[in-house]
PDB file of C-alpha atoms in Angstrom:
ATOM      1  CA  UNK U   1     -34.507 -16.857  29.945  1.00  0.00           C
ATOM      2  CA  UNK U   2     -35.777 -18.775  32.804  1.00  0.00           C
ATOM      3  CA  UNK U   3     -33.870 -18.982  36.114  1.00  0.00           C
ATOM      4  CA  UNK U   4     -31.798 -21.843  36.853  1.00  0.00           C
ATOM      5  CA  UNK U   5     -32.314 -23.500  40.621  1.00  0.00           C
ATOM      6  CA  UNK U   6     -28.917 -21.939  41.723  1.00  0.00           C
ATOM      7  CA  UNK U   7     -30.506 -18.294  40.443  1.00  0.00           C
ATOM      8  CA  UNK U   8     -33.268 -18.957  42.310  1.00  0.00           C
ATOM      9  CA  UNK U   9     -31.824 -20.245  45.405  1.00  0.00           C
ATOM     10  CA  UNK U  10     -29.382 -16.951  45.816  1.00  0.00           C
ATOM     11  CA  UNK U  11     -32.514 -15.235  45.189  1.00  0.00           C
ATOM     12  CA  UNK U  12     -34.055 -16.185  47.992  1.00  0.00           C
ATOM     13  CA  UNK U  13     -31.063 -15.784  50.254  1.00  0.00           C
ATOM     14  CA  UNK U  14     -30.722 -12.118  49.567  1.00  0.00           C
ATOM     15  CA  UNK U  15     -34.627 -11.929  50.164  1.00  0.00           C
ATOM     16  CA  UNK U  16     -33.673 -13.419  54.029  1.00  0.00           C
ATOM     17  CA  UNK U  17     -29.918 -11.465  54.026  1.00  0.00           C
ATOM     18  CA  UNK U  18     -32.218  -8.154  53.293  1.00  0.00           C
ATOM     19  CA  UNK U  19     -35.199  -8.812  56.170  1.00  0.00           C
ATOM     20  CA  UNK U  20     -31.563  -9.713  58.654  1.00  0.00           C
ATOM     21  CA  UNK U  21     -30.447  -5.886  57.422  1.00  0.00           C
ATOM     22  CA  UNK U  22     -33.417  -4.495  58.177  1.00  0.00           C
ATOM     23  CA  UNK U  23     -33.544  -5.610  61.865  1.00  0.00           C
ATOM     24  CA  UNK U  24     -36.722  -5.868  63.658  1.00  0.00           C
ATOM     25  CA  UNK U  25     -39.970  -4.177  62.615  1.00  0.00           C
ATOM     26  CA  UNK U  26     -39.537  -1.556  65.985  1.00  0.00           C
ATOM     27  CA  UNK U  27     -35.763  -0.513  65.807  1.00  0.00           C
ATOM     28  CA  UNK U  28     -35.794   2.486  63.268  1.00  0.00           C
ATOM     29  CA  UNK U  29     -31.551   3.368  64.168  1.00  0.00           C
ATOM     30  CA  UNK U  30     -31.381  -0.428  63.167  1.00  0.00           C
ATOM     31  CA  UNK U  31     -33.065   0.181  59.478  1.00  0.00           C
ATOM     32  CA  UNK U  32     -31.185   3.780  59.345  1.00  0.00           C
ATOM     33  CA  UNK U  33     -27.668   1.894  59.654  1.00  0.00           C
ATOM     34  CA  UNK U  34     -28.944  -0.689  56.961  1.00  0.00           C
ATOM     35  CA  UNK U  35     -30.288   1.884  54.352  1.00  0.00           C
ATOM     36  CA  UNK U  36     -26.763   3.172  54.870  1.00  0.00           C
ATOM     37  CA  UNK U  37     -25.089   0.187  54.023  1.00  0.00           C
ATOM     38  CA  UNK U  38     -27.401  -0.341  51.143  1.00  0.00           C
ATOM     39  CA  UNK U  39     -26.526   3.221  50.195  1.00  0.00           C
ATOM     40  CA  UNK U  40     -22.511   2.490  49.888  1.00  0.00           C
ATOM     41  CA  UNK U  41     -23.068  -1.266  48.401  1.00  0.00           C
ATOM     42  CA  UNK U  42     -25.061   0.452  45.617  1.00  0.00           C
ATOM     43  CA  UNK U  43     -21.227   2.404  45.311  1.00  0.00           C
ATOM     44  CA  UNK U  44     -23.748   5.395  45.912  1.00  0.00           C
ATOM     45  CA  UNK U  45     -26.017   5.225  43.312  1.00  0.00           C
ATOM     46  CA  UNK U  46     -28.662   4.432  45.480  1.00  0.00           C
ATOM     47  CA  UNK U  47     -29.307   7.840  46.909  1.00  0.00           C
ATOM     48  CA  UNK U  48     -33.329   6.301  47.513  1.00  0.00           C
ATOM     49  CA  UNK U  49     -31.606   4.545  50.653  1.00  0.00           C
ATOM     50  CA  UNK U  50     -29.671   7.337  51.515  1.00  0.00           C
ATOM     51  CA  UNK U  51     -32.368   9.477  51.871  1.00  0.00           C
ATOM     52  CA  UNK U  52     -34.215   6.756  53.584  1.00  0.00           C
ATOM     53  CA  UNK U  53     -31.660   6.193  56.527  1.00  0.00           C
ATOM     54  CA  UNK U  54     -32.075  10.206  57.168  1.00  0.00           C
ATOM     55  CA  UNK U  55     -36.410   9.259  57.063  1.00  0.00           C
ATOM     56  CA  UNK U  56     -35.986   7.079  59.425  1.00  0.00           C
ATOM     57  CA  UNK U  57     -33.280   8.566  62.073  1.00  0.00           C
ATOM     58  CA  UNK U  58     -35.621  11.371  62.110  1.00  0.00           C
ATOM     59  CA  UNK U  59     -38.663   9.279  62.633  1.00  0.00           C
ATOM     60  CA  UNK U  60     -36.867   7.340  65.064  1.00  0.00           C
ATOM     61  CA  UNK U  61     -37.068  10.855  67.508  1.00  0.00           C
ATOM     62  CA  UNK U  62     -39.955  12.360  65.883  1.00  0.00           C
ATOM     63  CA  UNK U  63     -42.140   9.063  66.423  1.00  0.00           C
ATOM     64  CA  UNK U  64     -41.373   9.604  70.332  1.00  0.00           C
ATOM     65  CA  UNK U  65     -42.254  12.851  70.573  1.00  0.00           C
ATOM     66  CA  UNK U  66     -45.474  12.422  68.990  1.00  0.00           C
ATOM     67  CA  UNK U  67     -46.099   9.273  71.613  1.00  0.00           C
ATOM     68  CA  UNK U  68     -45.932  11.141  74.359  1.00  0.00           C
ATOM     69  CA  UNK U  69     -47.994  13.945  72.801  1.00  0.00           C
ATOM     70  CA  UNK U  70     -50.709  10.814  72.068  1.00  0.00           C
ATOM     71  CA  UNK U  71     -50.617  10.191  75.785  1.00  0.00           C
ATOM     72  CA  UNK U  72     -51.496  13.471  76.707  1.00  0.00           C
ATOM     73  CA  UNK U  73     -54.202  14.073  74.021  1.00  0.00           C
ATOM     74  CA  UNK U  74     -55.894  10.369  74.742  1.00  0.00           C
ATOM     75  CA  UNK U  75     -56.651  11.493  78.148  1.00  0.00           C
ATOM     76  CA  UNK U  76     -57.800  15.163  77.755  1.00  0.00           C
ATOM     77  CA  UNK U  77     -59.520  15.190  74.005  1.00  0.00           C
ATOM     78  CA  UNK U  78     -63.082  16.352  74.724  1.00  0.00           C
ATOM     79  CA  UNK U  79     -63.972  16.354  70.995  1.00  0.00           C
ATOM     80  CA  UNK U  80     -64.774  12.613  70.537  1.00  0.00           C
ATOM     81  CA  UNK U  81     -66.811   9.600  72.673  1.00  0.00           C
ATOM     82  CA  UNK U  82     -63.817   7.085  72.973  1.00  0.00           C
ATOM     83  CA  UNK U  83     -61.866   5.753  75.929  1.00  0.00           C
ATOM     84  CA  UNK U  84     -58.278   6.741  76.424  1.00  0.00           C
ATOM     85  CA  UNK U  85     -57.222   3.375  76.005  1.00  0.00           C
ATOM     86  CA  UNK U  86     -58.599   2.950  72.718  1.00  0.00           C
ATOM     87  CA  UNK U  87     -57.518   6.468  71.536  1.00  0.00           C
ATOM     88  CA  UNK U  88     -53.550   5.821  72.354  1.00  0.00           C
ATOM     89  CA  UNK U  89     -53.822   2.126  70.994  1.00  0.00           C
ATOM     90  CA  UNK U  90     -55.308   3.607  67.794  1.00  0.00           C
ATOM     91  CA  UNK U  91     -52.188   5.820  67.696  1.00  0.00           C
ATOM     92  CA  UNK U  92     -49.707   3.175  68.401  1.00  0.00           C
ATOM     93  CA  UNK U  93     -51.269   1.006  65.213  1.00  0.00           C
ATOM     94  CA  UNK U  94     -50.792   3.778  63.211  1.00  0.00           C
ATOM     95  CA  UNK U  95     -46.864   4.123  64.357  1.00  0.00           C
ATOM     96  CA  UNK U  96     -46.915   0.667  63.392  1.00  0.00           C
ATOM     97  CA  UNK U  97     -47.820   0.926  60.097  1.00  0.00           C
ATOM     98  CA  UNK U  98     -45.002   4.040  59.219  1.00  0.00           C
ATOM     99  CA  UNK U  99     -42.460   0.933  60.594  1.00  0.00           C
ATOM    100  CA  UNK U 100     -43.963  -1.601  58.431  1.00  0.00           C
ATOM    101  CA  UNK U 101     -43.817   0.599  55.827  1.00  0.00           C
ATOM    102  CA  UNK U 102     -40.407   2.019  56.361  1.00  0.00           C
ATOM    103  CA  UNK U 103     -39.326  -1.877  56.384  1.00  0.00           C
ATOM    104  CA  UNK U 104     -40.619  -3.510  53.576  1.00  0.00           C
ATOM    105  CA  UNK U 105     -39.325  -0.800  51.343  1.00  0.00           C
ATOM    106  CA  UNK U 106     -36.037  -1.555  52.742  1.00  0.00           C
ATOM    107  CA  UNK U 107     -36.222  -5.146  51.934  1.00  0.00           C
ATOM    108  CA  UNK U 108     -37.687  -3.914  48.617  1.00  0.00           C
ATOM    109  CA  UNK U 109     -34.854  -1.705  48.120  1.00  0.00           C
ATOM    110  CA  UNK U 110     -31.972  -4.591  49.369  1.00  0.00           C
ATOM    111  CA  UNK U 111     -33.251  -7.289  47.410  1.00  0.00           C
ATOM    112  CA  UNK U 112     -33.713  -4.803  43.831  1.00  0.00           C
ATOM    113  CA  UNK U 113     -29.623  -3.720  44.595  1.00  0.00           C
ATOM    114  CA  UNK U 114     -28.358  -6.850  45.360  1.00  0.00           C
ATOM    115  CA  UNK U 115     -30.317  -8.966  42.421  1.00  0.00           C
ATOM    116  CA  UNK U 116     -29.207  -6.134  39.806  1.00  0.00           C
ATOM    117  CA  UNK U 117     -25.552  -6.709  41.408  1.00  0.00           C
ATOM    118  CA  UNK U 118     -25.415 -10.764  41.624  1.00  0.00           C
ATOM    119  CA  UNK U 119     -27.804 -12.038  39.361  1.00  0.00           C
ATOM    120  CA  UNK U 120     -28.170  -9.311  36.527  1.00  0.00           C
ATOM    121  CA  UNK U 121     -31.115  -7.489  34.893  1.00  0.00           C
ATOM    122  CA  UNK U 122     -33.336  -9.823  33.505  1.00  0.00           C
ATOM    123  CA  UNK U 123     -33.171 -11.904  36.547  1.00  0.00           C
ATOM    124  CA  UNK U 124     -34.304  -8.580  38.664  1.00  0.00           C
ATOM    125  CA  UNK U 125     -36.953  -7.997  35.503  1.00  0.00           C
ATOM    126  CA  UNK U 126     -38.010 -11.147  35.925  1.00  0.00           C
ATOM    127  CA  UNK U 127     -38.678 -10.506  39.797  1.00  0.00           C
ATOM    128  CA  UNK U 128     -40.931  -7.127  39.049  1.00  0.00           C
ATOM    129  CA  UNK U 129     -38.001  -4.487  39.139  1.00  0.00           C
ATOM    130  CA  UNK U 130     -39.630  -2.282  35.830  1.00  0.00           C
ATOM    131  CA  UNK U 131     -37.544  -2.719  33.257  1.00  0.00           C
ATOM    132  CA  UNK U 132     -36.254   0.883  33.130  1.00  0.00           C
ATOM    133  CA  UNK U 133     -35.620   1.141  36.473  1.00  0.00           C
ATOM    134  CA  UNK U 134     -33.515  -2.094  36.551  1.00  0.00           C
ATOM    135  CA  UNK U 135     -31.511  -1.406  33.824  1.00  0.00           C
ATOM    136  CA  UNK U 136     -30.729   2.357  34.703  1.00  0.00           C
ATOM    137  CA  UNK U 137     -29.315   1.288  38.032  1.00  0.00           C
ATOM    138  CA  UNK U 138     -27.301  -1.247  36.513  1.00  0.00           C
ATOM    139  CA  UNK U 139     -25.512   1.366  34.383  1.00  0.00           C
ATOM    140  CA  UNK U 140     -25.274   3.721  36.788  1.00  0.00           C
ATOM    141  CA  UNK U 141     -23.503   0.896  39.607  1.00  0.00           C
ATOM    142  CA  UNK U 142     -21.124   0.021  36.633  1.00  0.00           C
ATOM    143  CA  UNK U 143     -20.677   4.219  35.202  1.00  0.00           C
ATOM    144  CA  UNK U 144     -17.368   5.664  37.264  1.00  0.00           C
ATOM    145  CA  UNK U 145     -19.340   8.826  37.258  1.00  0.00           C
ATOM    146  CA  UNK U 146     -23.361   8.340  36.790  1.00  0.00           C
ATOM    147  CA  UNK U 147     -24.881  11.233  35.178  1.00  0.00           C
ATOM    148  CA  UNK U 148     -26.333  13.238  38.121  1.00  0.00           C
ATOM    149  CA  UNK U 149     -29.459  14.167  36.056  1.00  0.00           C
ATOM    150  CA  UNK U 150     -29.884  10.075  35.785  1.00  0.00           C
ATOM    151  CA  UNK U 151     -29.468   9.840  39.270  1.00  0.00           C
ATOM    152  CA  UNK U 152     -31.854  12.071  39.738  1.00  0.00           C
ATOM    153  CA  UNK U 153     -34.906  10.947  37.697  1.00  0.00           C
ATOM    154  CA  UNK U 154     -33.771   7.287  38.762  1.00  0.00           C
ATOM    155  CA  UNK U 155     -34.364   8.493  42.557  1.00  0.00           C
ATOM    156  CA  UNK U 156     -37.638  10.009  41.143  1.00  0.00           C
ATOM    157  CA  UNK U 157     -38.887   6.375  38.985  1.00  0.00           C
ATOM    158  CA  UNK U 158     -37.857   4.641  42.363  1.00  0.00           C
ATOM    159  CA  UNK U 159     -39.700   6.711  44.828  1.00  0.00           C
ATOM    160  CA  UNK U 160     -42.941   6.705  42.965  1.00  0.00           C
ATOM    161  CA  UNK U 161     -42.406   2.956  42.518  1.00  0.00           C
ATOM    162  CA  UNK U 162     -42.313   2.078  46.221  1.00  0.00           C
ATOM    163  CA  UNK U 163     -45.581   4.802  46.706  1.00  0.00           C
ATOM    164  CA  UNK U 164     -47.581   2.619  44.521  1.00  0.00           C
ATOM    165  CA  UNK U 165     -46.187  -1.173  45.405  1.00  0.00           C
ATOM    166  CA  UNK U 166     -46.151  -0.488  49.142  1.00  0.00           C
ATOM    167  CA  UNK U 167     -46.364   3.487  50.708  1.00  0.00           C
ATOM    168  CA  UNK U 168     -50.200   4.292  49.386  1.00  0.00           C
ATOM    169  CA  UNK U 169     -52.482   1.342  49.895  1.00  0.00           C
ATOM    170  CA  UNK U 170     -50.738   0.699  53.997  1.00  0.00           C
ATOM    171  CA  UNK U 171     -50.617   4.307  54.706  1.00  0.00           C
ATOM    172  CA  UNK U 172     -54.595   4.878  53.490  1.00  0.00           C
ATOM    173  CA  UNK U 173     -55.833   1.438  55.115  1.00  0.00           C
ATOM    174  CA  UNK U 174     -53.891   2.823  58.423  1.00  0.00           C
ATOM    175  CA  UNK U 175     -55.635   6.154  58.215  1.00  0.00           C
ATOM    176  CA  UNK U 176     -59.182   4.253  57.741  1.00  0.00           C
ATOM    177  CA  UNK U 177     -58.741   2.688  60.838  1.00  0.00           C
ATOM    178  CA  UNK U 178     -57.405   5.966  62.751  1.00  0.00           C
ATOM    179  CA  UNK U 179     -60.525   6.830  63.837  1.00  0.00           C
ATOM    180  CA  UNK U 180     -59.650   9.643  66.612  1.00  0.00           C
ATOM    181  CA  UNK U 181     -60.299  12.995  64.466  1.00  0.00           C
ATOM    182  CA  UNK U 182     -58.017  15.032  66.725  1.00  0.00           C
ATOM    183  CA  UNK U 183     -54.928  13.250  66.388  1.00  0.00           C
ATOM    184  CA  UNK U 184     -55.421  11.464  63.006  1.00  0.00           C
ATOM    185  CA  UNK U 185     -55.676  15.380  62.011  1.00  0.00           C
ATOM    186  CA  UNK U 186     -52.172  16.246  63.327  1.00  0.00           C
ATOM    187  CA  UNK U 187     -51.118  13.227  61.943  1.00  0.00           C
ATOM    188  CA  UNK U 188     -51.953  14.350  58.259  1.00  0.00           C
ATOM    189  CA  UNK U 189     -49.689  17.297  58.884  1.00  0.00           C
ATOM    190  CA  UNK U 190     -46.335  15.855  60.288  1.00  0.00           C
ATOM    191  CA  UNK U 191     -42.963  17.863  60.181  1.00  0.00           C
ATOM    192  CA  UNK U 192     -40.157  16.710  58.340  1.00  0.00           C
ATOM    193  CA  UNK U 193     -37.051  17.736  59.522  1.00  0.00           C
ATOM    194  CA  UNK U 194     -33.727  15.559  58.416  1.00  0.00           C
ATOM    195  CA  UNK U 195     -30.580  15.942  59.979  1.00  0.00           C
ATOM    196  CA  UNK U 196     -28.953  17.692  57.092  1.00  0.00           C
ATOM    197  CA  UNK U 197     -31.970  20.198  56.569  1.00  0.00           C
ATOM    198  CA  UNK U 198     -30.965  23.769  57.461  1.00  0.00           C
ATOM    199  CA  UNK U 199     -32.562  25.626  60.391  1.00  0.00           C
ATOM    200  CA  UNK U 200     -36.311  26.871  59.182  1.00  0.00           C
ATOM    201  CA  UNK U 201     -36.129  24.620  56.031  1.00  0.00           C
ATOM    202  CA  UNK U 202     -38.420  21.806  57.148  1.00  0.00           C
ATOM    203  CA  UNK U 203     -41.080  20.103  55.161  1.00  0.00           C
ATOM    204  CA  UNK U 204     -44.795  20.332  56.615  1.00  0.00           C
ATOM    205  CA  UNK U 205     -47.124  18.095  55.154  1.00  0.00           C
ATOM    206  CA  UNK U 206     -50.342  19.669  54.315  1.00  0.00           C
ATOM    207  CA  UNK U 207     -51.866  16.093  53.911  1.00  0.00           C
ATOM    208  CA  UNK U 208     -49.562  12.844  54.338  1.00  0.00           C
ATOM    209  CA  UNK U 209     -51.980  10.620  52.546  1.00  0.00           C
ATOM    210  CA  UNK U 210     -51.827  12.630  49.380  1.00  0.00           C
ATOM    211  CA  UNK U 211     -48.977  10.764  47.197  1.00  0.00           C
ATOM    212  CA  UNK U 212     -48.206  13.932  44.895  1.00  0.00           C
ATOM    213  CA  UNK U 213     -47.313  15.223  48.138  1.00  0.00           C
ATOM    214  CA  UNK U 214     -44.904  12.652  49.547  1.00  0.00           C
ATOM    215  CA  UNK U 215     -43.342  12.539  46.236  1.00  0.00           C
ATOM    216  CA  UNK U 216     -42.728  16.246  45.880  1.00  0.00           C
ATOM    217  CA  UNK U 217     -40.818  16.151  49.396  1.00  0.00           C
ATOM    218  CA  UNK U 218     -39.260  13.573  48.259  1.00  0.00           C
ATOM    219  CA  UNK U 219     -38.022  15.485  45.807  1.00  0.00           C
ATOM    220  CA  UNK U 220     -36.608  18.128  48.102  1.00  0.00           C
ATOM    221  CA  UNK U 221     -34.926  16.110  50.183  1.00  0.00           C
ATOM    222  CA  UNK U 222     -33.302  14.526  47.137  1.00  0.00           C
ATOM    223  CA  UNK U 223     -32.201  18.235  46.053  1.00  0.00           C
ATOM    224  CA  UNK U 224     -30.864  18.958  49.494  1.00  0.00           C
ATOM    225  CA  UNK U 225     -28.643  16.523  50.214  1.00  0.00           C
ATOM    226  CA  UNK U 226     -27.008  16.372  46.831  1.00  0.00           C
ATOM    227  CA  UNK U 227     -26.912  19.949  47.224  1.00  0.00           C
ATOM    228  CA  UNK U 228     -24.617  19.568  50.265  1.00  0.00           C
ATOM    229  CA  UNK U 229     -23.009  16.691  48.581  1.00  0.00           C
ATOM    230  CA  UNK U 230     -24.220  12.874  49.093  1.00  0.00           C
ATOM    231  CA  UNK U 231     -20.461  11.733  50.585  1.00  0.00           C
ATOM    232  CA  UNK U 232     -20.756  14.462  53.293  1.00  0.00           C
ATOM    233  CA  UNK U 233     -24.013  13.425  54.085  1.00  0.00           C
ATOM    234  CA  UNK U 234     -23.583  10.049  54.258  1.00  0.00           C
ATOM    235  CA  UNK U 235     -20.730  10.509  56.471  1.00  0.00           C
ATOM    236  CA  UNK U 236     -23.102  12.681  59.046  1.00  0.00           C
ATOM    237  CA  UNK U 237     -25.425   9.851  58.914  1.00  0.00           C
ATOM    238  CA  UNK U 238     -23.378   7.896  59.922  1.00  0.00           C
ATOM    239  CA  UNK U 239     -21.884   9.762  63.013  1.00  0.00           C
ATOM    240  CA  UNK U 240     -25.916  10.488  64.251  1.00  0.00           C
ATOM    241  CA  UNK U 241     -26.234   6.772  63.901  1.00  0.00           C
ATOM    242  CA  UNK U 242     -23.139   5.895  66.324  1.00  0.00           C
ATOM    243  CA  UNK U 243     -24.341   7.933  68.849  1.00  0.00           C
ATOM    244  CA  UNK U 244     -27.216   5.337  69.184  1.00  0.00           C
ATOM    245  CA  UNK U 245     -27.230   2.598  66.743  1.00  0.00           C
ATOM    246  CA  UNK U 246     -30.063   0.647  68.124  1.00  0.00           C
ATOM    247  CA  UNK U 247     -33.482   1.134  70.015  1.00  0.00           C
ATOM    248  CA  UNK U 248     -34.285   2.158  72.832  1.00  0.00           C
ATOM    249  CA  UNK U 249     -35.875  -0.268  75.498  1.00  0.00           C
ATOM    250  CA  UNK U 250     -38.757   1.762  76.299  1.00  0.00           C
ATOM    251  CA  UNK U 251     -39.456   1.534  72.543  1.00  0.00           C
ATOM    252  CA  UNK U 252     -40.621  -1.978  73.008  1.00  0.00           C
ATOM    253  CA  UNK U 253     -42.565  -1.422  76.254  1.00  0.00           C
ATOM    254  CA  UNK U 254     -46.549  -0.575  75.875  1.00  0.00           C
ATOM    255  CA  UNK U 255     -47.435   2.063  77.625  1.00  0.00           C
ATOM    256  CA  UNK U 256     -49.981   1.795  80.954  1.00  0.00           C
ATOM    257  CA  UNK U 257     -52.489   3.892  79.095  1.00  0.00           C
ATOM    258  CA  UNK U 258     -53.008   1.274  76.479  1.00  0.00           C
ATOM    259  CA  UNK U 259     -53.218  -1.726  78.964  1.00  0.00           C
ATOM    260  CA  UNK U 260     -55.878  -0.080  80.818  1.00  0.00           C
TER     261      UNK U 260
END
């Protein structure tokens, strides 16, 4: 059935409501406390943006960290021929990316919840949302008590969804153009540690560009969380996101290193 101009127009509107939720591209809190939102407006079906908003409060620390480790390395690598300058703004393009990324699946994420809601299946169908994907979350936002092992493989279909419209292709073009061995290295092997993990249970990547990979975390962090239950979770996400809900103003600042 085509869409009528009215369909179309709220279309559009939640495409602009979902880039206002997702705040700007730099302010990771900011996306956390949307992918929250999304979370209960889904009436907590949507335990993809649940999951998310713990990705990204975790980034939003872990992300520092490894800035001022960049810093350090760009000025005392001996292993390649590069300046400094070029090293750290190499880096920073690659942090870049992870936000762009971690964005646009949000929007991604807003827009597929809120056209399933407002405007139905086969207007979401129409849009791109697979067909099984778009219909299982409609059930499950109208079931009283979704079946968990639905939930589940619905998390699963979704994940691998945004790895191959969005996650894969940005993260491999941003490792093509990290051309600093040393740091692009330690890069591939991030730690993973969300909020709700328990102490010595984090999740070291062996290679971050391998998708098998990313989804089998992905996996895990599913498990864990509804292991400790989702509502619980959800309500420690939101206290860590209260303590500071929005970015810091050095965030936004370049560093000397990549001026010079």
């Amino acid at each position: 059935m085509p869409m009528t101009d009215a369909t179309e127009t709220r279309y559009q509107q939640i495409r602009a409501e979902a880039e206002q939720a997702a705040g700007p591209l730099t302010s990771l809190r900011m996306r956390a406390r949307g992918y929250l939102d999304l979370y209960h407006q889904s009436n907590g079906v949507c335990i993809f943006a649940l999951v998310a908003a713990n990705g990204a409060l975790w980034a939003s620390w872990y992300l520092i960290c490894a800035k001022l480790a960049a810093m350090v390395f760009a000025c005392t690598d001996p292993t390649v021929r590069m300046s400094p300058a070029k090293r750290y703004r190499q880096f920073a393009a690659y942090v870049m990316v992870l936000k762009d990324i971690n964005k646009l699946v949000m929007v991604k994420t807003y827009v597929l919840v809120h056209t399933i809601q407002e405007l139905g299946v086969d207007t979401a169908i129409a849009k791109g949302v697979p067909e099984d994907v778009a219909r299982d979350y409609d059930a499950a936002m109208r079931s009283p008590n979704p079946d968990p092992a639905l939930l589940r493989d619905l998390y699963h279909r979704h994940f691998l969804w945004e790895q191959e419209r969005v996650v894969t292709e940005k993260l491999n073009e941003g490792f093509a153009a990290f051309t600093w061995p040393f740091m692009s290295a330690l890069c591939q092997r991030p730690w993973v540690w969300f909020g709700y993990f328990r102490p010595g249970k984090s999740m070291n990547f062996k290679s971050f560009t391998d998708q098998a990979e990313r989804v089998e975390k992905g996996l895990i962090a599913y498990d864990r969380a509804v292991a400790q239950g989702v509502d619980r979770i959800a309500r420690l996400s939101a206290a860590r996101i209260k303590i500071y809900p929005g970015r810091a103003a050095f965030m936004k600042r370049p560093h000397p290193i990549a001026q010079t």
